PDB file of C-alpha atoms in Angstrom:
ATOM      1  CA  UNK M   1     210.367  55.334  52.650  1.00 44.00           C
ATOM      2  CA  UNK M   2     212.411  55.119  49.353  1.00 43.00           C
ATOM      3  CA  UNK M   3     215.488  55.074  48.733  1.00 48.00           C
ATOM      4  CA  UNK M   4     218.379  54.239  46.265  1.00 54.00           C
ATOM      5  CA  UNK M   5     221.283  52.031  45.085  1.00 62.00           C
ATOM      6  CA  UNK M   6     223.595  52.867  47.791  1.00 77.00           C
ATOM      7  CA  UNK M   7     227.618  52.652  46.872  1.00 87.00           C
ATOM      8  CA  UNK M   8     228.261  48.984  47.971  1.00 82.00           C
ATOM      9  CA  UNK M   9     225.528  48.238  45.679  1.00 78.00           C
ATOM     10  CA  UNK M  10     227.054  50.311  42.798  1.00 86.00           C
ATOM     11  CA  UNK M  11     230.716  48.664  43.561  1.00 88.00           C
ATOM     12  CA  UNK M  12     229.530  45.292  43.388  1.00 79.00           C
ATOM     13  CA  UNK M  13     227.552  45.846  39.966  1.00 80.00           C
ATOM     14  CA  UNK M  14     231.142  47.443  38.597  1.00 85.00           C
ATOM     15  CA  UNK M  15     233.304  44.853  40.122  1.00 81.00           C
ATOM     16  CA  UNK M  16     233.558  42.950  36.623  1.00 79.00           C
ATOM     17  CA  UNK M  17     234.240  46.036  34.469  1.00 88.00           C
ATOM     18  CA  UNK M  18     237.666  47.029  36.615  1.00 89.00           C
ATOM     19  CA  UNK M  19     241.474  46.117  36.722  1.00 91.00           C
ATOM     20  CA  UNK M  20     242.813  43.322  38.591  1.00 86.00           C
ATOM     21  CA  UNK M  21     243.796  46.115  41.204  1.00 90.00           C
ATOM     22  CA  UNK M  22     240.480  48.364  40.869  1.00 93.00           C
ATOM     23  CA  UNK M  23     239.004  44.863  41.658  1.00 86.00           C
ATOM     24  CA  UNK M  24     241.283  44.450  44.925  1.00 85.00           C
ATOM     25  CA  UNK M  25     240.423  48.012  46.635  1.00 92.00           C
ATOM     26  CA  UNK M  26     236.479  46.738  45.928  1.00 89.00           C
ATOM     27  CA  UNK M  27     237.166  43.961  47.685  1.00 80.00           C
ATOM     28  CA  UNK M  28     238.514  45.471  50.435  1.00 84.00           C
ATOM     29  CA  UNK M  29     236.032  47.966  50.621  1.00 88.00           C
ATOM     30  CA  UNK M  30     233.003  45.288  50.764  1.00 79.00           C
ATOM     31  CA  UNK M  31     234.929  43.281  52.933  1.00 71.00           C
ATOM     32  CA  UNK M  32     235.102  46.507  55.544  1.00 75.00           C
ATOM     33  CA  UNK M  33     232.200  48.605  54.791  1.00 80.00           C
ATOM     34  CA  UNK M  34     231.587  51.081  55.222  1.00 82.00           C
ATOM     35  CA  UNK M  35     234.739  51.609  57.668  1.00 85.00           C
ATOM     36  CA  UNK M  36     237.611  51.133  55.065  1.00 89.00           C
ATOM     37  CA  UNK M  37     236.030  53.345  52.788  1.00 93.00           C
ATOM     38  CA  UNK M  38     236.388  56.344  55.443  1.00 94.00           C
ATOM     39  CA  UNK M  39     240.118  56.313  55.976  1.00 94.00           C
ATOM     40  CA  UNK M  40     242.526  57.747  54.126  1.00 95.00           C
ATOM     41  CA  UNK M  41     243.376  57.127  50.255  1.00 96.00           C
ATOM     42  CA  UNK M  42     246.860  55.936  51.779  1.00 95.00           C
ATOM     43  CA  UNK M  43     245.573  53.482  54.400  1.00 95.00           C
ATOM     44  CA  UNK M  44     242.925  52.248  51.535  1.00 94.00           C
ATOM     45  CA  UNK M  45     245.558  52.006  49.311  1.00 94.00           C
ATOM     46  CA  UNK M  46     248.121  50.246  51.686  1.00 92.00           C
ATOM     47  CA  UNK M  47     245.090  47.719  52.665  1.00 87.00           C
ATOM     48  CA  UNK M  48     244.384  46.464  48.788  1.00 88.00           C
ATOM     49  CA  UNK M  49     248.760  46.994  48.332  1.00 88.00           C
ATOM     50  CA  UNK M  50     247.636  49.277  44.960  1.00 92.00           C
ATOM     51  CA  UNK M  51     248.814  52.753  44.744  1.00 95.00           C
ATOM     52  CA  UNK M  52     246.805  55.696  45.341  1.00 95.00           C
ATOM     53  CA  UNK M  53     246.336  56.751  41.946  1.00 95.00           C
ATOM     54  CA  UNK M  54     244.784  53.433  41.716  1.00 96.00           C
ATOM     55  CA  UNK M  55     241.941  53.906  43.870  1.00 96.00           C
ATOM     56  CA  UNK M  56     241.406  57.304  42.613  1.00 96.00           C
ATOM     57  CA  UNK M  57     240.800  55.367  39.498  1.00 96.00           C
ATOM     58  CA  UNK M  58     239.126  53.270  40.966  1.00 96.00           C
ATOM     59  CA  UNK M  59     236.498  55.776  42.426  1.00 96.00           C
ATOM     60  CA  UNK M  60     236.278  57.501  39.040  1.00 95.00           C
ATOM     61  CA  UNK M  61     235.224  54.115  37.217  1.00 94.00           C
ATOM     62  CA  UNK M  62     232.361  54.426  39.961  1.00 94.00           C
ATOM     63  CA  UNK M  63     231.173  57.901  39.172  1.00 94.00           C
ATOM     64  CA  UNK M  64     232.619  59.723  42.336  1.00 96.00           C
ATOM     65  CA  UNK M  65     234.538  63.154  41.036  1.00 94.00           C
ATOM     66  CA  UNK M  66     236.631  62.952  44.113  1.00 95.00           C
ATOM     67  CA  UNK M  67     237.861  60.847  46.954  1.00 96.00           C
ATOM     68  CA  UNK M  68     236.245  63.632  49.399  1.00 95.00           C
ATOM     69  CA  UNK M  69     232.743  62.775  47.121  1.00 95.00           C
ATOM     70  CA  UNK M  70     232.740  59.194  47.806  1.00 95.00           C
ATOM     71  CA  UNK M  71     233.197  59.519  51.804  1.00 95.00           C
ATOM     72  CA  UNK M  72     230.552  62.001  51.684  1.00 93.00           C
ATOM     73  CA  UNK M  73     228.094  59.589  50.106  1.00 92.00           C
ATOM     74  CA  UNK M  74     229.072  57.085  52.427  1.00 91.00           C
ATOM     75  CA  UNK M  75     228.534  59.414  55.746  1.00 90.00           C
ATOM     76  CA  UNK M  76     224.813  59.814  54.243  1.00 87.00           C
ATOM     77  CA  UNK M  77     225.086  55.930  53.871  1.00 82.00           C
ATOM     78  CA  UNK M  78     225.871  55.317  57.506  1.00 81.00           C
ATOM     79  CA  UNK M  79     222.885  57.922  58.709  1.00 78.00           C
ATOM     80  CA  UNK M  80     220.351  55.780  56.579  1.00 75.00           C
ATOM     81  CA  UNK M  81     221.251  52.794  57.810  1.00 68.00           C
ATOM     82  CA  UNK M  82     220.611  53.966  61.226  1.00 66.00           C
ATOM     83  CA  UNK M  83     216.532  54.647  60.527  1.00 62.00           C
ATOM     84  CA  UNK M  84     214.341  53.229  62.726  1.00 58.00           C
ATOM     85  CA  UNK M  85     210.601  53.223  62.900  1.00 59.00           C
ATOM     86  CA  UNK M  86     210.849  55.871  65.256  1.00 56.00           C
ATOM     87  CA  UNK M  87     212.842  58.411  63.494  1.00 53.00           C
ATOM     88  CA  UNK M  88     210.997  58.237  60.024  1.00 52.00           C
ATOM     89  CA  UNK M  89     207.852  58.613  62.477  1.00 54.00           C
ATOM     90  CA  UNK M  90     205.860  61.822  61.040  1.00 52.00           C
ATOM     91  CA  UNK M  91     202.509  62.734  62.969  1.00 50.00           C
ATOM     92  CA  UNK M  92     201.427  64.383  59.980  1.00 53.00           C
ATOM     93  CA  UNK M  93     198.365  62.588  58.231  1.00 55.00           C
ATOM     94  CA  UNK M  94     200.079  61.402  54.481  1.00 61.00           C
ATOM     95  CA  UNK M  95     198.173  63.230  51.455  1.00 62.00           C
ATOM     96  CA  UNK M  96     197.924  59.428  50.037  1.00 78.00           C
ATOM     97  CA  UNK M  97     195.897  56.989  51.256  1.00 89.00           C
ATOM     98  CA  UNK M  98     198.037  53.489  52.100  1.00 91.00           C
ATOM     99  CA  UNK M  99     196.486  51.367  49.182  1.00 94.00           C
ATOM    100  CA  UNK M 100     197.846  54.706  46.423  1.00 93.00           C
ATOM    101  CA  UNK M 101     201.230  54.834  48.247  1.00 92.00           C
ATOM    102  CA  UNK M 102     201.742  50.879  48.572  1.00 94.00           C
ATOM    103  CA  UNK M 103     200.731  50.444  44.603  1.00 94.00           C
ATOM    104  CA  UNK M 104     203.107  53.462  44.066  1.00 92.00           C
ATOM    105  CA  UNK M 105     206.071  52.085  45.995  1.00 93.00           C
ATOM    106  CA  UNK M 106     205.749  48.187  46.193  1.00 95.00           C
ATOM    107  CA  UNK M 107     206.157  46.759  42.553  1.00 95.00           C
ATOM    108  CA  UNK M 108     208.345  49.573  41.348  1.00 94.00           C
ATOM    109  CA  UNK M 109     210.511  47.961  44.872  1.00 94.00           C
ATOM    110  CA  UNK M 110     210.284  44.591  43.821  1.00 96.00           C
ATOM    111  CA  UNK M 111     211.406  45.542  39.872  1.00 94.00           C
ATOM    112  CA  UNK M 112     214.217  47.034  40.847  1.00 90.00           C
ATOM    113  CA  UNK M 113     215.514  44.082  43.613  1.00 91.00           C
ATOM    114  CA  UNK M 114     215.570  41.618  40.659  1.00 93.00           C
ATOM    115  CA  UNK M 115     216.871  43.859  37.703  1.00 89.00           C
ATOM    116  CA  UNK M 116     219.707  45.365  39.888  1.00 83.00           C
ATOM    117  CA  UNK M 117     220.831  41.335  41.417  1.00 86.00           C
ATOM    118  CA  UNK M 118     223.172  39.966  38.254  1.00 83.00           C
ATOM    119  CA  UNK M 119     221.555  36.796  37.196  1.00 89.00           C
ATOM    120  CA  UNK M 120     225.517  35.176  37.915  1.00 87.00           C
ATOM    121  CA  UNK M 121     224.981  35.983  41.806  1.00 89.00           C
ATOM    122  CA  UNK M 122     221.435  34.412  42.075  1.00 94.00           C
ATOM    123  CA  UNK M 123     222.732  31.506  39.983  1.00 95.00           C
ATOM    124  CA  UNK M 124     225.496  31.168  42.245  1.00 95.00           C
ATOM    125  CA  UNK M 125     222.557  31.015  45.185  1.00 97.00           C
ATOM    126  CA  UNK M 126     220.490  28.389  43.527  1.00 98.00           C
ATOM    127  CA  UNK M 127     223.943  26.070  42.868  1.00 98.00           C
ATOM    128  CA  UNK M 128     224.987  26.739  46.507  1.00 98.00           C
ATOM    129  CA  UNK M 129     221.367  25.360  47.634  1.00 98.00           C
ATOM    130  CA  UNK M 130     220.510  22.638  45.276  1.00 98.00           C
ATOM    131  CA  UNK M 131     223.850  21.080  46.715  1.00 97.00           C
ATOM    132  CA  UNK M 132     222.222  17.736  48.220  1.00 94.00           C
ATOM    133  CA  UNK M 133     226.256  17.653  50.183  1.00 96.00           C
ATOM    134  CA  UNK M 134     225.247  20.771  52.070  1.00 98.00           C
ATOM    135  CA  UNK M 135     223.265  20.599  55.174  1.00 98.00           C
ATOM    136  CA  UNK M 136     221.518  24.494  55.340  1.00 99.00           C
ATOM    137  CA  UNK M 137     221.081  26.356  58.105  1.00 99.00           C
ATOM    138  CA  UNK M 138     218.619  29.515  58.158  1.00 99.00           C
ATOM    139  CA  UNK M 139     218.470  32.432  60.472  1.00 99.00           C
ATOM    140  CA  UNK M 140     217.462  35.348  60.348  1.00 98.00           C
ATOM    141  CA  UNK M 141     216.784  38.421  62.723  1.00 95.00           C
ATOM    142  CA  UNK M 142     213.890  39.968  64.993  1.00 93.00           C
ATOM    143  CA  UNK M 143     211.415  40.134  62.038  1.00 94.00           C
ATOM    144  CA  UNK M 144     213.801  38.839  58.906  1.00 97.00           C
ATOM    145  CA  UNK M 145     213.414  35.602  60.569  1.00 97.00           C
ATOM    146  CA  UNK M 146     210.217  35.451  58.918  1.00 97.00           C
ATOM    147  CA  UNK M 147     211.714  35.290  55.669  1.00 98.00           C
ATOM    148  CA  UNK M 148     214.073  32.258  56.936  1.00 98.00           C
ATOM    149  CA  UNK M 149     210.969  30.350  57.964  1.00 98.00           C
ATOM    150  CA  UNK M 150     209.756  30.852  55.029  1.00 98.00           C
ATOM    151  CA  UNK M 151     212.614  29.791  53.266  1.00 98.00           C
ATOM    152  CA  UNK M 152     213.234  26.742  54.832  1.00 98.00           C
ATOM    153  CA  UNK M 153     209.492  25.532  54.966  1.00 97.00           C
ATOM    154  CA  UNK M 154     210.402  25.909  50.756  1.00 98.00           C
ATOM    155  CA  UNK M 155     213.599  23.488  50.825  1.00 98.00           C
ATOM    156  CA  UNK M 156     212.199  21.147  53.521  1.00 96.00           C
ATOM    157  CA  UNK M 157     209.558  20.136  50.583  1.00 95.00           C
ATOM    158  CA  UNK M 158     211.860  20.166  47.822  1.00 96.00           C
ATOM    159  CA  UNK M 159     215.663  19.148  48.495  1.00 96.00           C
ATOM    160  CA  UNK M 160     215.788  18.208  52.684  1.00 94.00           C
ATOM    161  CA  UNK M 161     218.253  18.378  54.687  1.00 96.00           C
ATOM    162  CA  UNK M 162     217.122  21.893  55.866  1.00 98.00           C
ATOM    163  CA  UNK M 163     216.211  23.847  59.065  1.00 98.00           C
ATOM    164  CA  UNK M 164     216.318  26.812  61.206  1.00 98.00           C
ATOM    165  CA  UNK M 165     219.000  27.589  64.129  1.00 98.00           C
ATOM    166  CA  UNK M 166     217.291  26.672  66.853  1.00 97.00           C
ATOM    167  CA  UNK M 167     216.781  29.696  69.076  1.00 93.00           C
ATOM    168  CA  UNK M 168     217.059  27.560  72.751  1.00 94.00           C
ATOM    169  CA  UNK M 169     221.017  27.898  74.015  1.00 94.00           C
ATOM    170  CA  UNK M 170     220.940  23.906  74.765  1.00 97.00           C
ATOM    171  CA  UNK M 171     219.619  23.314  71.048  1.00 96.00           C
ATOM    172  CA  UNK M 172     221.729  25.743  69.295  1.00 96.00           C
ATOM    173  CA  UNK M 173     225.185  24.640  70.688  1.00 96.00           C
ATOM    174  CA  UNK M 174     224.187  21.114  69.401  1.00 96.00           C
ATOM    175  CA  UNK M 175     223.134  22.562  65.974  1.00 96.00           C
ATOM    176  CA  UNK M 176     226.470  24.318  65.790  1.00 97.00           C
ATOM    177  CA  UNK M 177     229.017  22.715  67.663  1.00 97.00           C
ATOM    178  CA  UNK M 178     229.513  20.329  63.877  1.00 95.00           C
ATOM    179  CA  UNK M 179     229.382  22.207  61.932  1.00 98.00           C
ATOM    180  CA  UNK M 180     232.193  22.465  59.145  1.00 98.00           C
ATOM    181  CA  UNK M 181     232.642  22.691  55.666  1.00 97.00           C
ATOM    182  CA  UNK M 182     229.121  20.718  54.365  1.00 98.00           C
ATOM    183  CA  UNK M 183     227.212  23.147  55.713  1.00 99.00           C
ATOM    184  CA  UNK M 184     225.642  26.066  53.937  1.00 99.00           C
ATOM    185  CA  UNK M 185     224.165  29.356  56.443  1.00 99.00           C
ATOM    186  CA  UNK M 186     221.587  31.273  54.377  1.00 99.00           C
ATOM    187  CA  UNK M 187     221.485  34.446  56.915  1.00 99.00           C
ATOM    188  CA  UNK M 188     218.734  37.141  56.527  1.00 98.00           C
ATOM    189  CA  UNK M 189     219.873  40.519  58.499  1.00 97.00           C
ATOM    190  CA  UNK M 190     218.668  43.984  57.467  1.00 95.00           C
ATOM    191  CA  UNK M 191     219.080  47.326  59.140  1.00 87.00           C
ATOM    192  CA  UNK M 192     219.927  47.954  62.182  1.00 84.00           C
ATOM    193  CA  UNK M 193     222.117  45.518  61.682  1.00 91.00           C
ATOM    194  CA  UNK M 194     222.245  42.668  64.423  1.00 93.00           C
ATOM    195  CA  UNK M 195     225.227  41.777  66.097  1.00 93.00           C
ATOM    196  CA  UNK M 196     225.133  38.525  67.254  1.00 95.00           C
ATOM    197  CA  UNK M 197     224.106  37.466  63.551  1.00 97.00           C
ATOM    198  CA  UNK M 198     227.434  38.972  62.670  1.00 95.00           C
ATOM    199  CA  UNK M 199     229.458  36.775  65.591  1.00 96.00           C
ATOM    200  CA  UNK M 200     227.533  33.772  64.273  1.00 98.00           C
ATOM    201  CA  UNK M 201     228.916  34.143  60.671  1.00 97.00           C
ATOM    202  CA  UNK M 202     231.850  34.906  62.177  1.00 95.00           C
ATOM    203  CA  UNK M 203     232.151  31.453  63.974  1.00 97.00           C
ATOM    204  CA  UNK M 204     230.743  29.148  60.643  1.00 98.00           C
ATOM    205  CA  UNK M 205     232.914  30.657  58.737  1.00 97.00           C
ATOM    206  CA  UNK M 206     235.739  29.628  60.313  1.00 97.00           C
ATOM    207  CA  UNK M 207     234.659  26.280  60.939  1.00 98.00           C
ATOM    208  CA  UNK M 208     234.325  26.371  57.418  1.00 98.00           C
ATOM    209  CA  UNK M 209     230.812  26.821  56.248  1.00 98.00           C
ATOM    210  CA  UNK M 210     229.593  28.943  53.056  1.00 98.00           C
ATOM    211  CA  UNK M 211     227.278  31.726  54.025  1.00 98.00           C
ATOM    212  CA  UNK M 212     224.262  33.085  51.746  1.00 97.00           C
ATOM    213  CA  UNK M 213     223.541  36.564  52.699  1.00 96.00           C
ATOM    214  CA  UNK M 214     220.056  38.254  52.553  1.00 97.00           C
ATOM    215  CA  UNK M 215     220.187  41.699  53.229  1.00 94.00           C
ATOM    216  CA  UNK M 216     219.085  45.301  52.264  1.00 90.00           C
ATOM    217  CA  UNK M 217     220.819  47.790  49.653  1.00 83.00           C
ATOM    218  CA  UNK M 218     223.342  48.973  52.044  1.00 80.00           C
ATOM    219  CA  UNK M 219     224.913  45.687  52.929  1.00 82.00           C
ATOM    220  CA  UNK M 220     225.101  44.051  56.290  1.00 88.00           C
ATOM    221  CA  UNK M 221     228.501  43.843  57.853  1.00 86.00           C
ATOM    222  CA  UNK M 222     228.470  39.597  57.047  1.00 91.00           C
ATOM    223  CA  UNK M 223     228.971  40.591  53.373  1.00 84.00           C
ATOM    224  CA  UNK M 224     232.964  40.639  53.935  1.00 80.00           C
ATOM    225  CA  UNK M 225     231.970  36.947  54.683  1.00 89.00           C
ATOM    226  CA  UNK M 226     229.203  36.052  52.272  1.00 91.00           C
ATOM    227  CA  UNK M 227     230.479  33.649  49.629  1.00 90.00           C
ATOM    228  CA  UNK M 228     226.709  34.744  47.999  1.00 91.00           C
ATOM    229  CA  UNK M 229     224.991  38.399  48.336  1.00 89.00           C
ATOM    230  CA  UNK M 230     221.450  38.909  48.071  1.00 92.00           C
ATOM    231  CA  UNK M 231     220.475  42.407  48.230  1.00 90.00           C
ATOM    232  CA  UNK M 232     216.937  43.931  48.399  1.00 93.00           C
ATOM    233  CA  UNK M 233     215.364  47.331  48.428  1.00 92.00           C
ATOM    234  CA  UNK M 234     212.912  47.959  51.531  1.00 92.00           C
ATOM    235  CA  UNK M 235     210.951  50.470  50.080  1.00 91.00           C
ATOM    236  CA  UNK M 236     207.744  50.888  51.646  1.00 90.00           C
ATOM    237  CA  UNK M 237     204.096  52.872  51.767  1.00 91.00           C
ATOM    238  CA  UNK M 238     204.905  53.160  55.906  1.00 89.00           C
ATOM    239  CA  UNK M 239     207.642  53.301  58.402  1.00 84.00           C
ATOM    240  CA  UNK M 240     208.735  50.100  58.409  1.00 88.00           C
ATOM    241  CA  UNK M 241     211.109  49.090  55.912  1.00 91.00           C
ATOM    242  CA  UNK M 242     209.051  46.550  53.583  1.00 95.00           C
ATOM    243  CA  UNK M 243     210.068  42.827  53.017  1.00 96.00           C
ATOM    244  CA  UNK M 244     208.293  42.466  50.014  1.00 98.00           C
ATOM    245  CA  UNK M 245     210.843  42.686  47.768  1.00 97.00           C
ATOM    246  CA  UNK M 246     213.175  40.100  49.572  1.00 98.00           C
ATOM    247  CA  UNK M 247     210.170  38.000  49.766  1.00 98.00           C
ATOM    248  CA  UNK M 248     209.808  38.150  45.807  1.00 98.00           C
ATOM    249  CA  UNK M 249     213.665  37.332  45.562  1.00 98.00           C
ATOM    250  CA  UNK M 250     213.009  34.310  47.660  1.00 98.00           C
ATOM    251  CA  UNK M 251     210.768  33.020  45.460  1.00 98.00           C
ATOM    252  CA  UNK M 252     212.690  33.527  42.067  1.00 98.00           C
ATOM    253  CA  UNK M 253     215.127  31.770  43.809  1.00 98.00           C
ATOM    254  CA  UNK M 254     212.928  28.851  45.222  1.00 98.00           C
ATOM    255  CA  UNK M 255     212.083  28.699  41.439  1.00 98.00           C
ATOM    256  CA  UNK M 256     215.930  28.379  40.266  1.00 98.00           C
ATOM    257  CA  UNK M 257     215.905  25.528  42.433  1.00 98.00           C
ATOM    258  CA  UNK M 258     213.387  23.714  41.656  1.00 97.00           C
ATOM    259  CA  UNK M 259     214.541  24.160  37.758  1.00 97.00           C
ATOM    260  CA  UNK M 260     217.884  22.826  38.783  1.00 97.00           C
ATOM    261  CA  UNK M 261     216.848  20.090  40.770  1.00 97.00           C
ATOM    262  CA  UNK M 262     214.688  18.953  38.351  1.00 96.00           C
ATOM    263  CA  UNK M 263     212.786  15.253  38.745  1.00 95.00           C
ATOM    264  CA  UNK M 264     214.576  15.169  42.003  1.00 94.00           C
ATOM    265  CA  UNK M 265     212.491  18.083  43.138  1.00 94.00           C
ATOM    266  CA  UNK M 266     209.250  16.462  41.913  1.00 93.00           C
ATOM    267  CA  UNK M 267     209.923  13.239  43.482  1.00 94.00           C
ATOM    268  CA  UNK M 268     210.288  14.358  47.150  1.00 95.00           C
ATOM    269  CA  UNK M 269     207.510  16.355  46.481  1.00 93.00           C
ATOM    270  CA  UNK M 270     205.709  13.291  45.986  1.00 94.00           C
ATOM    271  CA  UNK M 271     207.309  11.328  49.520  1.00 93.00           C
ATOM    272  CA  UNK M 272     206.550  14.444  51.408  1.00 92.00           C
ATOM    273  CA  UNK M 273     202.627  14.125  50.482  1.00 90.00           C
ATOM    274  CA  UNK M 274     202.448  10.286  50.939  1.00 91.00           C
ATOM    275  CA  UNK M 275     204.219  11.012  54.190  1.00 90.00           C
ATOM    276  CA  UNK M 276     201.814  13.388  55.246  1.00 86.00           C
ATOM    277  CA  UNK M 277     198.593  11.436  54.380  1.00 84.00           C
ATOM    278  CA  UNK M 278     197.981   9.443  57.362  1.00 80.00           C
ATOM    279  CA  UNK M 279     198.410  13.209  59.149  1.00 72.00           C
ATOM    280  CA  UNK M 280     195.464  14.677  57.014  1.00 66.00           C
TER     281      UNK M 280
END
């Protein structure tokens, strides 16, 4: 399954080229999405207190020839988002075999995910992270939670001070019941969209925590909440949506970190394999 950059993605690459008040009806947009963008241009207007005219303008900047357009790209938008395995299921025997379609699909995927992210947001990642003040907190979904592991098995090695939400009730009330404004949430969700990820940003956020959001091109509902977006594509030679490219984002920005943390990064390297010796 391909796909590509869907309109939150194109609205947070323009973001920087637009008007104070352009900038305001993107942020309410993003902050809403897709919901606020399928009202009317008076109630979208009234939300980001610009005119109408202005989010006409805005829309233009974006490359929508009308207001009518832009909802109509977001209705295909919401219909995407909603694939499962089971409705891009085809009986029908591909006229590739999977090694032709996965070297067709998978690094064209992963060039795209890191030439579309601006280098500002993945700095703004790697500062969030190499933050020895912040305590982070991973999580992720049904299968994204793979990529949290794997993130946090990463910063346990090189900064500390890391782990997953516990997934027992007992353990995760303890994990979150402190949490406040030194802690960082690095939350993985990707379509279909998971709601109790959602309520948890909800509730960190409000007891003050920064939130780093992984997700996929269309934008989970937590980025209205993210202080930090990470999108990926999830192109892929099957039905599933791929991780690969999310997995290659982790690791440029595993690398940012270690650059920024420099001899600090080196050094616990070094404690973490005396520690382990005696475990060998």
């Amino acid at each position: 399954m391909t796909q590509t950059v869907g309109v939150a993605g194109i609205i947070r690459a323009r973001l920087g080229e637009c008007s104070p008040a352009e900038r305001r009806v993107g942020r309410v947009l993003l902050a809403a999405y897709p919901t606020a963008g399928l009202e009317t241009v008076a109630t979208l207007a009234e939300r980001a207190k610009v005119s109408a005219p202005t989010v006409l303008r805005f829309l233009t900047r974006l490359g929508f020839g009308s207001y009518p357009d832009f909802q109509r790209a977001l209705r295909d938008e919401l219909a995407e988002r909603e694939t499962s395995p089971l409705s891009a299921y085809s009986a029908d025997e591909p006229a590739d075999g999977p090694l032709a379609r996965a070297a067709a699909v998978l690094p064209t995927a992963v060039a795209e995910t890191l030439a579309e992210l601006p280098d500002a947001e993945l700095d703004h990642a790697v500062r969030l992270i190499a933050d020895q003040q912040l305590r982070v907190t991973a999580h992720g979904g049904r299968f994204s939670s793979l990529l949290a592991e794997y993130l946090v098995l990463h910063l346990m090695q090189i900064r500390g001070n890391s782990r997953m939400l516990p997934t027992g009730p007992v353990q995760r009330v303890d994990a979150l019941v402190d949490v406040g404004r030194r802690d960082l949430f690095v939350l993985f969700d990707f379509r279909r969209y998971e709601q109790p990820t959602l309520e948890l940003a909800r509730t960190v956020t409000q007891q003050g925590a920064r939130i780093i959001l992984c997700t996929d091109r269309w934008l989970s509902p937590i980025s209205g909440l993210a202080d930090v977006v990470l999108p990926s594509r999830v192109d892929s030679p099957s039905l599933y949506d791929s991780f690969v490219p999310s997995l290659a984002l982790l690791e440029a920005l595993v690398a940012g970190l270690i650059d920024r943390l420099g001899p600090a990064a080196g050094q616990r390297l070094a404690a973490i394999e005396a520690a382990s010796q005696p475990y060998l």
